Amino acid sequence: MKRALITGITGQDGSYLADLLLEKGYEVHGIIRRASTFNTGRIDHLYADPHVNGVRLFLHYGDLTDSVNLVKLLYELKPDEVYHLAAQSHVRVSFDIPEYTSDVTGVGTMRILEAMRETGIRPRFYQASSSEMFGKAQEVPQTERTPFWPRSPYGVSKVFSYWAAVNYRESYGFRASNGILFNHESPRRGETFVTRKITRAVAAIKNGLQKELYLGNLDAKRDWGYAPEYVEGMWRMLQQDDGDDFVLATNETHTVREFCEAAFAHADLDWKQYVRHDERYERPAEVDLLIGNAEKAKRVLGWQPKVRFHELVRIMVDADLELLSRRTAQEHLGKLP
């Protein structure tokens, strides 16, 4: 039985990755931060039948700012694969807390790589890199060879992490791979990210619980894929004998405005009646266009996206409509403690 360690297991990608690895027979360990409220909602379903998953899923308290804890965990667990997904991952928020973002998203990666070096344990290592590293894109579409030009503290931190993984691969022979993932969404996407913010608002407006939706730059173009497919790409990267770098993307780009139009239309609503602009959601430096070419992943990993833009929008809107039907209005709007 292979043993995997996932940082960020309670996030969108971490939860889908845990699903996938458990289905493949892994023993899965996840690092979670201690909080005063429960923050395991995305993985609670894995404990529904402990005879199936519970005996192979283990959670450990830890933090990317605590290198001693990381060393202890690696000594104890000796994982075959490490999937490093944890980060301060909100791009707009990274402008407000740049130092914290740099420490967790950037230096946190160095801490876990150094913990691997210190312990002498050599698991296959996945680094969650990001299309935000391309920022002010120097070519269209973006590939593994496109120069980076990050436009946010988050993007800068991810560039640091990318090169840290490459450096430990070249310096110490680590089997470290960078997955340069373009935007990937799902019903488990955090509610402050623009796609989920839109689909959640569609459900609330459709049910008369919300009147308007405030957004930032509607002209920003993104390459949006389906998260469960992208975590399979992560797994495929670590099944290679050597570490390498791969773009995962759909090679298709759409504006935030197009996402609004498709999401509202799926609920028989006209987005123009409800969407308002709010400059507070604008970034100081905008990333105007992201579109990735995943030809290398297709050739080497046999990976390619199946869920396309309009199907993705339908999946997310339907999920939020269904979620709202199972919750009270107060719960949906976050008004209950």
PDB file of N, CA, C and O in Angstrom, residues 230-306:
ATOM      1  N   TYR A 230      -7.949  17.659 -12.866  1.00  0.00           N
ATOM      2  CA  TYR A 230      -6.609  18.205 -12.673  1.00  0.00           C
ATOM      3  C   TYR A 230      -5.851  17.470 -11.570  1.00  0.00           C
ATOM      4  O   TYR A 230      -4.635  17.321 -11.653  1.00  0.00           O
ATOM      5  N   VAL A 231      -6.559  17.002 -10.541  1.00  0.00           N
ATOM      6  CA  VAL A 231      -5.841  16.254  -9.507  1.00  0.00           C
ATOM      7  C   VAL A 231      -5.393  14.891 -10.038  1.00  0.00           C
ATOM      8  O   VAL A 231      -4.368  14.350  -9.593  1.00  0.00           O
ATOM      9  N   GLU A 232      -6.112  14.349 -11.015  1.00  0.00           N
ATOM     10  CA  GLU A 232      -5.628  13.129 -11.656  1.00  0.00           C
ATOM     11  C   GLU A 232      -4.314  13.409 -12.386  1.00  0.00           C
ATOM     12  O   GLU A 232      -3.402  12.577 -12.404  1.00  0.00           O
ATOM     13  N   GLY A 233      -4.214  14.605 -12.976  1.00  0.00           N
ATOM     14  CA  GLY A 233      -2.964  14.995 -13.610  1.00  0.00           C
ATOM     15  C   GLY A 233      -1.820  15.079 -12.616  1.00  0.00           C
ATOM     16  O   GLY A 233      -0.688  14.686 -12.917  1.00  0.00           O
ATOM     17  N   MET A 234      -2.105  15.579 -11.410  1.00  0.00           N
ATOM     18  CA  MET A 234      -1.075  15.607 -10.363  1.00  0.00           C
ATOM     19  C   MET A 234      -0.556  14.195 -10.087  1.00  0.00           C
ATOM     20  O   MET A 234       0.657  13.967 -10.002  1.00  0.00           O
ATOM     21  N   TRP A 235      -1.500  13.277  -9.905  1.00  0.00           N
ATOM     22  CA  TRP A 235      -1.123  11.896  -9.604  1.00  0.00           C
ATOM     23  C   TRP A 235      -0.294  11.302 -10.744  1.00  0.00           C
ATOM     24  O   TRP A 235       0.724  10.648 -10.500  1.00  0.00           O
ATOM     25  N   ARG A 236      -0.688  11.558 -11.970  1.00  0.00           N
ATOM     26  CA  ARG A 236       0.055  11.012 -13.109  1.00  0.00           C
ATOM     27  C   ARG A 236       1.479  11.545 -13.154  1.00  0.00           C
ATOM     28  O   ARG A 236       2.403  10.827 -13.550  1.00  0.00           O
ATOM     29  N   MET A 237       1.681  12.791 -12.749  1.00  0.00           N
ATOM     30  CA  MET A 237       3.036  13.341 -12.723  1.00  0.00           C
ATOM     31  C   MET A 237       3.940  12.539 -11.802  1.00  0.00           C
ATOM     32  O   MET A 237       5.112  12.294 -12.114  1.00  0.00           O
ATOM     33  N   LEU A 238       3.413  12.136 -10.642  1.00  0.00           N
ATOM     34  CA  LEU A 238       4.247  11.429  -9.677  1.00  0.00           C
ATOM     35  C   LEU A 238       4.375   9.940  -9.964  1.00  0.00           C
ATOM     36  O   LEU A 238       5.069   9.229  -9.242  1.00  0.00           O
ATOM     37  N   GLN A 239       3.743   9.480 -11.024  1.00  0.00           N
ATOM     38  CA  GLN A 239       3.953   8.089 -11.418  1.00  0.00           C
ATOM     39  C   GLN A 239       5.105   7.974 -12.418  1.00  0.00           C
ATOM     40  O   GLN A 239       5.488   6.867 -12.815  1.00  0.00           O
ATOM     41  N   GLN A 240       5.672   9.117 -12.816  1.00  0.00           N
ATOM     42  CA  GLN A 240       6.834   9.105 -13.696  1.00  0.00           C
ATOM     43  C   GLN A 240       8.089   8.788 -12.880  1.00  0.00           C
ATOM     44  O   GLN A 240       8.160   9.068 -11.680  1.00  0.00           O
ATOM     45  N   ASP A 241       9.080   8.216 -13.528  1.00  0.00           N
ATOM     46  CA  ASP A 241      10.313   7.844 -12.827  1.00  0.00           C
ATOM     47  C   ASP A 241      11.091   9.055 -12.344  1.00  0.00           C
ATOM     48  O   ASP A 241      11.752   9.009 -11.300  1.00  0.00           O
ATOM     49  N   ASP A 242      11.041  10.132 -13.092  1.00  0.00           N
ATOM     50  CA  ASP A 242      11.798  11.328 -12.759  1.00  0.00           C
ATOM     51  C   ASP A 242      10.877  12.529 -12.639  1.00  0.00           C
ATOM     52  O   ASP A 242       9.800  12.573 -13.239  1.00  0.00           O
ATOM     53  N   GLY A 243      11.327  13.538 -11.880  1.00  0.00           N
ATOM     54  CA  GLY A 243      10.575  14.768 -11.750  1.00  0.00           C
ATOM     55  C   GLY A 243      10.610  15.575 -13.037  1.00  0.00           C
ATOM     56  O   GLY A 243      11.577  15.514 -13.803  1.00  0.00           O
ATOM     57  N   ASP A 244       9.558  16.340 -13.291  1.00  0.00           N
ATOM     58  CA  ASP A 244       9.474  17.168 -14.495  1.00  0.00           C
ATOM     59  C   ASP A 244       8.417  18.236 -14.255  1.00  0.00           C
ATOM     60  O   ASP A 244       7.766  18.259 -13.215  1.00  0.00           O
ATOM     61  N   ASP A 245       8.236  19.112 -15.227  1.00  0.00           N
ATOM     62  CA  ASP A 245       7.293  20.218 -15.107  1.00  0.00           C
ATOM     63  C   ASP A 245       6.246  20.122 -16.205  1.00  0.00           C
ATOM     64  O   ASP A 245       6.589  19.898 -17.382  1.00  0.00           O
ATOM     65  N   PHE A 246       4.966  20.299 -15.822  1.00  0.00           N
ATOM     66  CA  PHE A 246       3.870  20.121 -16.771  1.00  0.00           C
ATOM     67  C   PHE A 246       2.817  21.209 -16.599  1.00  0.00           C
ATOM     68  O   PHE A 246       2.412  21.527 -15.476  1.00  0.00           O
ATOM     69  N   VAL A 247       2.366  21.739 -17.722  1.00  0.00           N
ATOM     70  CA  VAL A 247       1.186  22.605 -17.755  1.00  0.00           C
ATOM     71  C   VAL A 247      -0.056  21.730 -17.865  1.00  0.00           C
ATOM     72  O   VAL A 247      -0.107  20.807 -18.672  1.00  0.00           O
ATOM     73  N   LEU A 248      -1.068  22.023 -17.045  1.00  0.00           N
ATOM     74  CA  LEU A 248      -2.389  21.422 -17.190  1.00  0.00           C
ATOM     75  C   LEU A 248      -3.366  22.546 -17.486  1.00  0.00           C
ATOM     76  O   LEU A 248      -3.496  23.490 -16.696  1.00  0.00           O
ATOM     77  N   ALA A 249      -4.048  22.452 -18.618  1.00  0.00           N
ATOM     78  CA  ALA A 249      -4.936  23.523 -19.064  1.00  0.00           C
ATOM     79  C   ALA A 249      -5.878  22.988 -20.138  1.00  0.00           C
ATOM     80  O   ALA A 249      -5.712  21.862 -20.622  1.00  0.00           O
ATOM     81  N   THR A 250      -6.856  23.812 -20.524  1.00  0.00           N
ATOM     82  CA  THR A 250      -7.821  23.398 -21.553  1.00  0.00           C
ATOM     83  C   THR A 250      -7.502  23.986 -22.922  1.00  0.00           C
ATOM     84  O   THR A 250      -8.104  23.594 -23.918  1.00  0.00           O
ATOM     85  N   ASN A 251      -6.565  24.960 -22.970  1.00  0.00           N
ATOM     86  CA  ASN A 251      -6.242  25.673 -24.212  1.00  0.00           C
ATOM     87  C   ASN A 251      -7.471  26.410 -24.748  1.00  0.00           C
ATOM     88  O   ASN A 251      -7.675  26.520 -25.948  1.00  0.00           O
ATOM     89  N   GLU A 252      -8.275  26.918 -23.826  1.00  0.00           N
ATOM     90  CA  GLU A 252      -9.492  27.658 -24.164  1.00  0.00           C
ATOM     91  C   GLU A 252      -9.641  28.765 -23.135  1.00  0.00           C
ATOM     92  O   GLU A 252      -9.473  28.523 -21.941  1.00  0.00           O
ATOM     93  N   THR A 253      -9.939  29.974 -23.555  1.00  0.00           N
ATOM     94  CA  THR A 253     -10.027  31.078 -22.609  1.00  0.00           C
ATOM     95  C   THR A 253     -11.383  31.778 -22.718  1.00  0.00           C
ATOM     96  O   THR A 253     -11.969  31.869 -23.807  1.00  0.00           O
ATOM     97  N   HIS A 254     -11.873  32.243 -21.571  1.00  0.00           N
ATOM     98  CA  HIS A 254     -13.160  32.951 -21.499  1.00  0.00           C
ATOM     99  C   HIS A 254     -13.039  34.085 -20.490  1.00  0.00           C
ATOM    100  O   HIS A 254     -12.285  33.991 -19.516  1.00  0.00           O
ATOM    101  N   THR A 255     -13.807  35.131 -20.678  1.00  0.00           N
ATOM    102  CA  THR A 255     -13.799  36.252 -19.743  1.00  0.00           C
ATOM    103  C   THR A 255     -14.698  35.956 -18.548  1.00  0.00           C
ATOM    104  O   THR A 255     -15.574  35.081 -18.602  1.00  0.00           O
ATOM    105  N   VAL A 256     -14.479  36.719 -17.488  1.00  0.00           N
ATOM    106  CA  VAL A 256     -15.366  36.635 -16.329  1.00  0.00           C
ATOM    107  C   VAL A 256     -16.786  36.989 -16.755  1.00  0.00           C
ATOM    108  O   VAL A 256     -17.761  36.394 -16.274  1.00  0.00           O
ATOM    109  N   ARG A 257     -16.907  37.928 -17.678  1.00  0.00           N
ATOM    110  CA  ARG A 257     -18.238  38.302 -18.194  1.00  0.00           C
ATOM    111  C   ARG A 257     -18.927  37.097 -18.839  1.00  0.00           C
ATOM    112  O   ARG A 257     -20.125  36.865 -18.626  1.00  0.00           O
ATOM    113  N   GLU A 258     -18.183  36.311 -19.613  1.00  0.00           N
ATOM    114  CA  GLU A 258     -18.753  35.121 -20.231  1.00  0.00           C
ATOM    115  C   GLU A 258     -19.194  34.103 -19.187  1.00  0.00           C
ATOM    116  O   GLU A 258     -20.226  33.439 -19.351  1.00  0.00           O
ATOM    117  N   PHE A 259     -18.416  33.984 -18.117  1.00  0.00           N
ATOM    118  CA  PHE A 259     -18.803  33.061 -17.052  1.00  0.00           C
ATOM    119  C   PHE A 259     -20.114  33.518 -16.421  1.00  0.00           C
ATOM    120  O   PHE A 259     -21.016  32.700 -16.167  1.00  0.00           O
ATOM    121  N   CYS A 260     -20.235  34.826 -16.173  1.00  0.00           N
ATOM    122  CA  CYS A 260     -21.482  35.369 -15.621  1.00  0.00           C
ATOM    123  C   CYS A 260     -22.653  35.072 -16.551  1.00  0.00           C
ATOM    124  O   CYS A 260     -23.711  34.599 -16.108  1.00  0.00           O
ATOM    125  N   GLU A 261     -22.466  35.384 -17.812  1.00  0.00           N
ATOM    126  CA  GLU A 261     -23.540  35.188 -18.784  1.00  0.00           C
ATOM    127  C   GLU A 261     -24.005  33.732 -18.808  1.00  0.00           C
ATOM    128  O   GLU A 261     -25.210  33.444 -18.774  1.00  0.00           O
ATOM    129  N   ALA A 262     -23.060  32.796 -18.854  1.00  0.00           N
ATOM    130  CA  ALA A 262     -23.413  31.378 -18.927  1.00  0.00           C
ATOM    131  C   ALA A 262     -24.064  30.895 -17.632  1.00  0.00           C
ATOM    132  O   ALA A 262     -25.030  30.120 -17.662  1.00  0.00           O
ATOM    133  N   ALA A 263     -23.551  31.351 -16.493  1.00  0.00           N
ATOM    134  CA  ALA A 263     -24.078  30.900 -15.203  1.00  0.00           C
ATOM    135  C   ALA A 263     -25.499  31.394 -14.980  1.00  0.00           C
ATOM    136  O   ALA A 263     -26.390  30.622 -14.579  1.00  0.00           O
ATOM    137  N   PHE A 264     -25.732  32.664 -15.220  1.00  0.00           N
ATOM    138  CA  PHE A 264     -27.086  33.211 -15.032  1.00  0.00           C
ATOM    139  C   PHE A 264     -28.057  32.625 -16.053  1.00  0.00           C
ATOM    140  O   PHE A 264     -29.212  32.319 -15.720  1.00  0.00           O
ATOM    141  N   ALA A 265     -27.596  32.452 -17.280  1.00  0.00           N
ATOM    142  CA  ALA A 265     -28.468  31.902 -18.320  1.00  0.00           C
ATOM    143  C   ALA A 265     -28.913  30.487 -17.976  1.00  0.00           C
ATOM    144  O   ALA A 265     -30.051  30.088 -18.274  1.00  0.00           O
ATOM    145  N   HIS A 266     -28.042  29.716 -17.344  1.00  0.00           N
ATOM    146  CA  HIS A 266     -28.400  28.345 -16.975  1.00  0.00           C
ATOM    147  C   HIS A 266     -29.554  28.329 -15.970  1.00  0.00           C
ATOM    148  O   HIS A 266     -30.292  27.343 -15.885  1.00  0.00           O
ATOM    149  N   ALA A 267     -29.715  29.423 -15.215  1.00  0.00           N
ATOM    150  CA  ALA A 267     -30.824  29.535 -14.264  1.00  0.00           C
ATOM    151  C   ALA A 267     -31.938  30.419 -14.816  1.00  0.00           C
ATOM    152  O   ALA A 267     -32.796  30.899 -14.064  1.00  0.00           O
ATOM    153  N   ASP A 268     -31.911  30.648 -16.144  1.00  0.00           N
ATOM    154  CA  ASP A 268     -32.939  31.466 -16.820  1.00  0.00           C
ATOM    155  C   ASP A 268     -32.975  32.886 -16.268  1.00  0.00           C
ATOM    156  O   ASP A 268     -34.052  33.469 -16.056  1.00  0.00           O
ATOM    157  N   LEU A 269     -31.795  33.449 -16.051  1.00  0.00           N
ATOM    158  CA  LEU A 269     -31.682  34.814 -15.566  1.00  0.00           C
ATOM    159  C   LEU A 269     -30.801  35.622 -16.526  1.00  0.00           C
ATOM    160  O   LEU A 269     -29.923  35.062 -17.203  1.00  0.00           O
ATOM    161  N   ASP A 270     -31.006  36.935 -16.557  1.00  0.00           N
ATOM    162  CA  ASP A 270     -30.191  37.839 -17.366  1.00  0.00           C
ATOM    163  C   ASP A 270     -29.151  38.471 -16.450  1.00  0.00           C
ATOM    164  O   ASP A 270     -29.492  39.269 -15.564  1.00  0.00           O
ATOM    165  N   TRP A 271     -27.898  38.122 -16.638  1.00  0.00           N
ATOM    166  CA  TRP A 271     -26.848  38.569 -15.733  1.00  0.00           C
ATOM    167  C   TRP A 271     -26.758  40.089 -15.640  1.00  0.00           C
ATOM    168  O   TRP A 271     -26.399  40.643 -14.587  1.00  0.00           O
ATOM    169  N   LYS A 272     -27.097  40.806 -16.715  1.00  0.00           N
ATOM    170  CA  LYS A 272     -26.971  42.263 -16.738  1.00  0.00           C
ATOM    171  C   LYS A 272     -27.885  42.940 -15.712  1.00  0.00           C
ATOM    172  O   LYS A 272     -27.621  44.073 -15.294  1.00  0.00           O
ATOM    173  N   GLN A 273     -28.929  42.265 -15.302  1.00  0.00           N
ATOM    174  CA  GLN A 273     -29.858  42.842 -14.330  1.00  0.00           C
ATOM    175  C   GLN A 273     -29.327  42.762 -12.899  1.00  0.00           C
ATOM    176  O   GLN A 273     -29.838  43.452 -12.010  1.00  0.00           O
ATOM    177  N   TYR A 274     -28.295  41.957 -12.676  1.00  0.00           N
ATOM    178  CA  TYR A 274     -27.870  41.690 -11.304  1.00  0.00           C
ATOM    179  C   TYR A 274     -26.401  41.994 -11.020  1.00  0.00           C
ATOM    180  O   TYR A 274     -26.043  42.253  -9.871  1.00  0.00           O
ATOM    181  N   VAL A 275     -25.550  41.960 -12.023  1.00  0.00           N
ATOM    182  CA  VAL A 275     -24.110  42.108 -11.794  1.00  0.00           C
ATOM    183  C   VAL A 275     -23.720  43.584 -11.801  1.00  0.00           C
ATOM    184  O   VAL A 275     -24.070  44.322 -12.719  1.00  0.00           O
ATOM    185  N   ARG A 276     -22.995  43.978 -10.760  1.00  0.00           N
ATOM    186  CA  ARG A 276     -22.517  45.346 -10.622  1.00  0.00           C
ATOM    187  C   ARG A 276     -20.997  45.334 -10.445  1.00  0.00           C
ATOM    188  O   ARG A 276     -20.432  44.388  -9.912  1.00  0.00           O
ATOM    189  N   HIS A 277     -20.379  46.420 -10.886  1.00  0.00           N
ATOM    190  CA  HIS A 277     -18.925  46.530 -10.741  1.00  0.00           C
ATOM    191  C   HIS A 277     -18.570  47.181  -9.411  1.00  0.00           C
ATOM    192  O   HIS A 277     -19.238  48.114  -8.968  1.00  0.00           O
ATOM    193  N   ASP A 278     -17.518  46.672  -8.776  1.00  0.00           N
ATOM    194  CA  ASP A 278     -17.014  47.256  -7.538  1.00  0.00           C
ATOM    195  C   ASP A 278     -15.492  47.290  -7.630  1.00  0.00           C
ATOM    196  O   ASP A 278     -14.839  46.249  -7.697  1.00  0.00           O
ATOM    197  N   GLU A 279     -14.932  48.483  -7.641  1.00  0.00           N
ATOM    198  CA  GLU A 279     -13.484  48.637  -7.831  1.00  0.00           C
ATOM    199  C   GLU A 279     -12.680  48.022  -6.688  1.00  0.00           C
ATOM    200  O   GLU A 279     -11.481  47.770  -6.843  1.00  0.00           O
ATOM    201  N   ARG A 280     -13.316  47.757  -5.549  1.00  0.00           N
ATOM    202  CA  ARG A 280     -12.595  47.142  -4.437  1.00  0.00           C
ATOM    203  C   ARG A 280     -12.101  45.744  -4.798  1.00  0.00           C
ATOM    204  O   ARG A 280     -11.165  45.236  -4.173  1.00  0.00           O
ATOM    205  N   TYR A 281     -12.732  45.126  -5.782  1.00  0.00           N
ATOM    206  CA  TYR A 281     -12.318  43.785  -6.192  1.00  0.00           C
ATOM    207  C   TYR A 281     -11.298  43.799  -7.330  1.00  0.00           C
ATOM    208  O   TYR A 281     -10.887  42.739  -7.804  1.00  0.00           O
ATOM    209  N   GLU A 282     -10.892  44.984  -7.752  1.00  0.00           N
ATOM    210  CA  GLU A 282      -9.855  45.097  -8.778  1.00  0.00           C
ATOM    211  C   GLU A 282      -8.492  44.844  -8.137  1.00  0.00           C
ATOM    212  O   GLU A 282      -8.237  45.216  -6.992  1.00  0.00           O
ATOM    213  N   ARG A 283      -7.591  44.236  -8.887  1.00  0.00           N
ATOM    214  CA  ARG A 283      -6.223  44.053  -8.417  1.00  0.00           C
ATOM    215  C   ARG A 283      -5.388  45.278  -8.767  1.00  0.00           C
ATOM    216  O   ARG A 283      -5.612  45.913  -9.801  1.00  0.00           O
ATOM    217  N   PRO A 284      -4.380  45.614  -7.954  1.00  0.00           N
ATOM    218  CA  PRO A 284      -3.471  46.713  -8.320  1.00  0.00           C
ATOM    219  C   PRO A 284      -2.771  46.469  -9.650  1.00  0.00           C
ATOM    220  O   PRO A 284      -2.505  47.407 -10.403  1.00  0.00           O
ATOM    221  N   ALA A 285      -2.430  45.226  -9.944  1.00  0.00           N
ATOM    222  CA  ALA A 285      -1.839  44.849 -11.235  1.00  0.00           C
ATOM    223  C   ALA A 285      -2.640  43.656 -11.759  1.00  0.00           C
ATOM    224  O   ALA A 285      -2.679  42.609 -11.117  1.00  0.00           O
ATOM    225  N   GLU A 286      -3.270  43.816 -12.895  1.00  0.00           N
ATOM    226  CA  GLU A 286      -4.168  42.790 -13.409  1.00  0.00           C
ATOM    227  C   GLU A 286      -3.452  41.803 -14.311  1.00  0.00           C
ATOM    228  O   GLU A 286      -2.479  42.139 -14.986  1.00  0.00           O
ATOM    229  N   VAL A 287      -3.920  40.566 -14.288  1.00  0.00           N
ATOM    230  CA  VAL A 287      -3.502  39.546 -15.239  1.00  0.00           C
ATOM    231  C   VAL A 287      -4.625  39.461 -16.273  1.00  0.00           C
ATOM    232  O   VAL A 287      -5.725  39.001 -15.964  1.00  0.00           O
ATOM    233  N   ASP A 288      -4.356  39.930 -17.483  1.00  0.00           N
ATOM    234  CA  ASP A 288      -5.420  40.092 -18.461  1.00  0.00           C
ATOM    235  C   ASP A 288      -5.794  38.813 -19.192  1.00  0.00           C
ATOM    236  O   ASP A 288      -6.972  38.580 -19.489  1.00  0.00           O
ATOM    237  N   LEU A 289      -4.799  37.969 -19.507  1.00  0.00           N
ATOM    238  CA  LEU A 289      -5.076  36.819 -20.363  1.00  0.00           C
ATOM    239  C   LEU A 289      -4.224  35.626 -19.964  1.00  0.00           C
ATOM    240  O   LEU A 289      -3.002  35.701 -19.958  1.00  0.00           O
ATOM    241  N   LEU A 290      -4.894  34.526 -19.633  1.00  0.00           N
ATOM    242  CA  LEU A 290      -4.216  33.265 -19.371  1.00  0.00           C
ATOM    243  C   LEU A 290      -4.858  32.173 -20.221  1.00  0.00           C
ATOM    244  O   LEU A 290      -6.085  32.024 -20.224  1.00  0.00           O
ATOM    245  N   ILE A 291      -4.037  31.457 -20.947  1.00  0.00           N
ATOM    246  CA  ILE A 291      -4.503  30.309 -21.732  1.00  0.00           C
ATOM    247  C   ILE A 291      -3.326  29.358 -21.890  1.00  0.00           C
ATOM    248  O   ILE A 291      -2.240  29.768 -22.323  1.00  0.00           O
ATOM    249  N   GLY A 292      -3.517  28.115 -21.511  1.00  0.00           N
ATOM    250  CA  GLY A 292      -2.397  27.178 -21.472  1.00  0.00           C
ATOM    251  C   GLY A 292      -2.448  26.113 -22.549  1.00  0.00           C
ATOM    252  O   GLY A 292      -3.523  25.703 -22.992  1.00  0.00           O
ATOM    253  N   ASN A 293      -1.269  25.652 -22.936  1.00  0.00           N
ATOM    254  CA  ASN A 293      -1.126  24.559 -23.895  1.00  0.00           C
ATOM    255  C   ASN A 293      -0.593  23.340 -23.138  1.00  0.00           C
ATOM    256  O   ASN A 293       0.547  23.323 -22.690  1.00  0.00           O
ATOM    257  N   ALA A 294      -1.444  22.318 -22.987  1.00  0.00           N
ATOM    258  CA  ALA A 294      -1.081  21.129 -22.210  1.00  0.00           C
ATOM    259  C   ALA A 294      -0.621  19.981 -23.098  1.00  0.00           C
ATOM    260  O   ALA A 294      -0.766  18.811 -22.740  1.00  0.00           O
ATOM    261  N   GLU A 295      -0.026  20.295 -24.225  1.00  0.00           N
ATOM    262  CA  GLU A 295       0.397  19.262 -25.176  1.00  0.00           C
ATOM    263  C   GLU A 295       1.417  18.306 -24.551  1.00  0.00           C
ATOM    264  O   GLU A 295       1.383  17.097 -24.791  1.00  0.00           O
ATOM    265  N   LYS A 296       2.333  18.833 -23.743  1.00  0.00           N
ATOM    266  CA  LYS A 296       3.333  17.968 -23.113  1.00  0.00           C
ATOM    267  C   LYS A 296       2.666  16.975 -22.165  1.00  0.00           C
ATOM    268  O   LYS A 296       3.023  15.792 -22.141  1.00  0.00           O
ATOM    269  N   ALA A 297       1.695  17.427 -21.377  1.00  0.00           N
ATOM    270  CA  ALA A 297       0.986  16.527 -20.462  1.00  0.00           C
ATOM    271  C   ALA A 297       0.227  15.458 -21.242  1.00  0.00           C
ATOM    272  O   ALA A 297       0.166  14.293 -20.825  1.00  0.00           O
ATOM    273  N   LYS A 298      -0.331  15.833 -22.362  1.00  0.00           N
ATOM    274  CA  LYS A 298      -1.041  14.853 -23.197  1.00  0.00           C
ATOM    275  C   LYS A 298      -0.073  13.813 -23.742  1.00  0.00           C
ATOM    276  O   LYS A 298      -0.356  12.607 -23.721  1.00  0.00           O
ATOM    277  N   ARG A 299       1.097  14.268 -24.197  1.00  0.00           N
ATOM    278  CA  ARG A 299       2.075  13.373 -24.819  1.00  0.00           C
ATOM    279  C   ARG A 299       2.751  12.461 -23.791  1.00  0.00           C
ATOM    280  O   ARG A 299       2.891  11.261 -24.003  1.00  0.00           O
ATOM    281  N   VAL A 300       3.155  13.016 -22.661  1.00  0.00           N
ATOM    282  CA  VAL A 300       3.941  12.261 -21.679  1.00  0.00           C
ATOM    283  C   VAL A 300       3.060  11.533 -20.663  1.00  0.00           C
ATOM    284  O   VAL A 300       3.322  10.384 -20.307  1.00  0.00           O
ATOM    285  N   LEU A 301       2.016  12.199 -20.205  1.00  0.00           N
ATOM    286  CA  LEU A 301       1.184  11.656 -19.134  1.00  0.00           C
ATOM    287  C   LEU A 301      -0.088  10.991 -19.634  1.00  0.00           C
ATOM    288  O   LEU A 301      -0.758  10.283 -18.872  1.00  0.00           O
ATOM    289  N   GLY A 302      -0.435  11.240 -20.885  1.00  0.00           N
ATOM    290  CA  GLY A 302      -1.714  10.752 -21.387  1.00  0.00           C
ATOM    291  C   GLY A 302      -2.889  11.491 -20.770  1.00  0.00           C
ATOM    292  O   GLY A 302      -4.005  10.966 -20.687  1.00  0.00           O
ATOM    293  N   TRP A 303      -2.658  12.738 -20.342  1.00  0.00           N
ATOM    294  CA  TRP A 303      -3.696  13.539 -19.681  1.00  0.00           C
ATOM    295  C   TRP A 303      -4.263  14.570 -20.646  1.00  0.00           C
ATOM    296  O   TRP A 303      -3.519  15.239 -21.360  1.00  0.00           O
ATOM    297  N   GLN A 304      -5.563  14.717 -20.638  1.00  0.00           N
ATOM    298  CA  GLN A 304      -6.196  15.823 -21.338  1.00  0.00           C
ATOM    299  C   GLN A 304      -7.553  16.099 -20.707  1.00  0.00           C
ATOM    300  O   GLN A 304      -8.196  15.180 -20.176  1.00  0.00           O
ATOM    301  N   PRO A 305      -7.984  17.356 -20.702  1.00  0.00           N
ATOM    302  CA  PRO A 305      -9.263  17.706 -20.067  1.00  0.00           C
ATOM    303  C   PRO A 305     -10.451  17.204 -20.882  1.00  0.00           C
ATOM    304  O   PRO A 305     -10.405  17.172 -22.112  1.00  0.00           O
ATOM    305  N   LYS A 306     -11.489  16.824 -20.178  1.00  0.00           N
ATOM    306  CA  LYS A 306     -12.724  16.375 -20.841  1.00  0.00           C
ATOM    307  C   LYS A 306     -13.870  17.356 -20.611  1.00  0.00           C
ATOM    308  O   LYS A 306     -14.640  17.637 -21.518  1.00  0.00           O
TER     309      LYS A 306
END
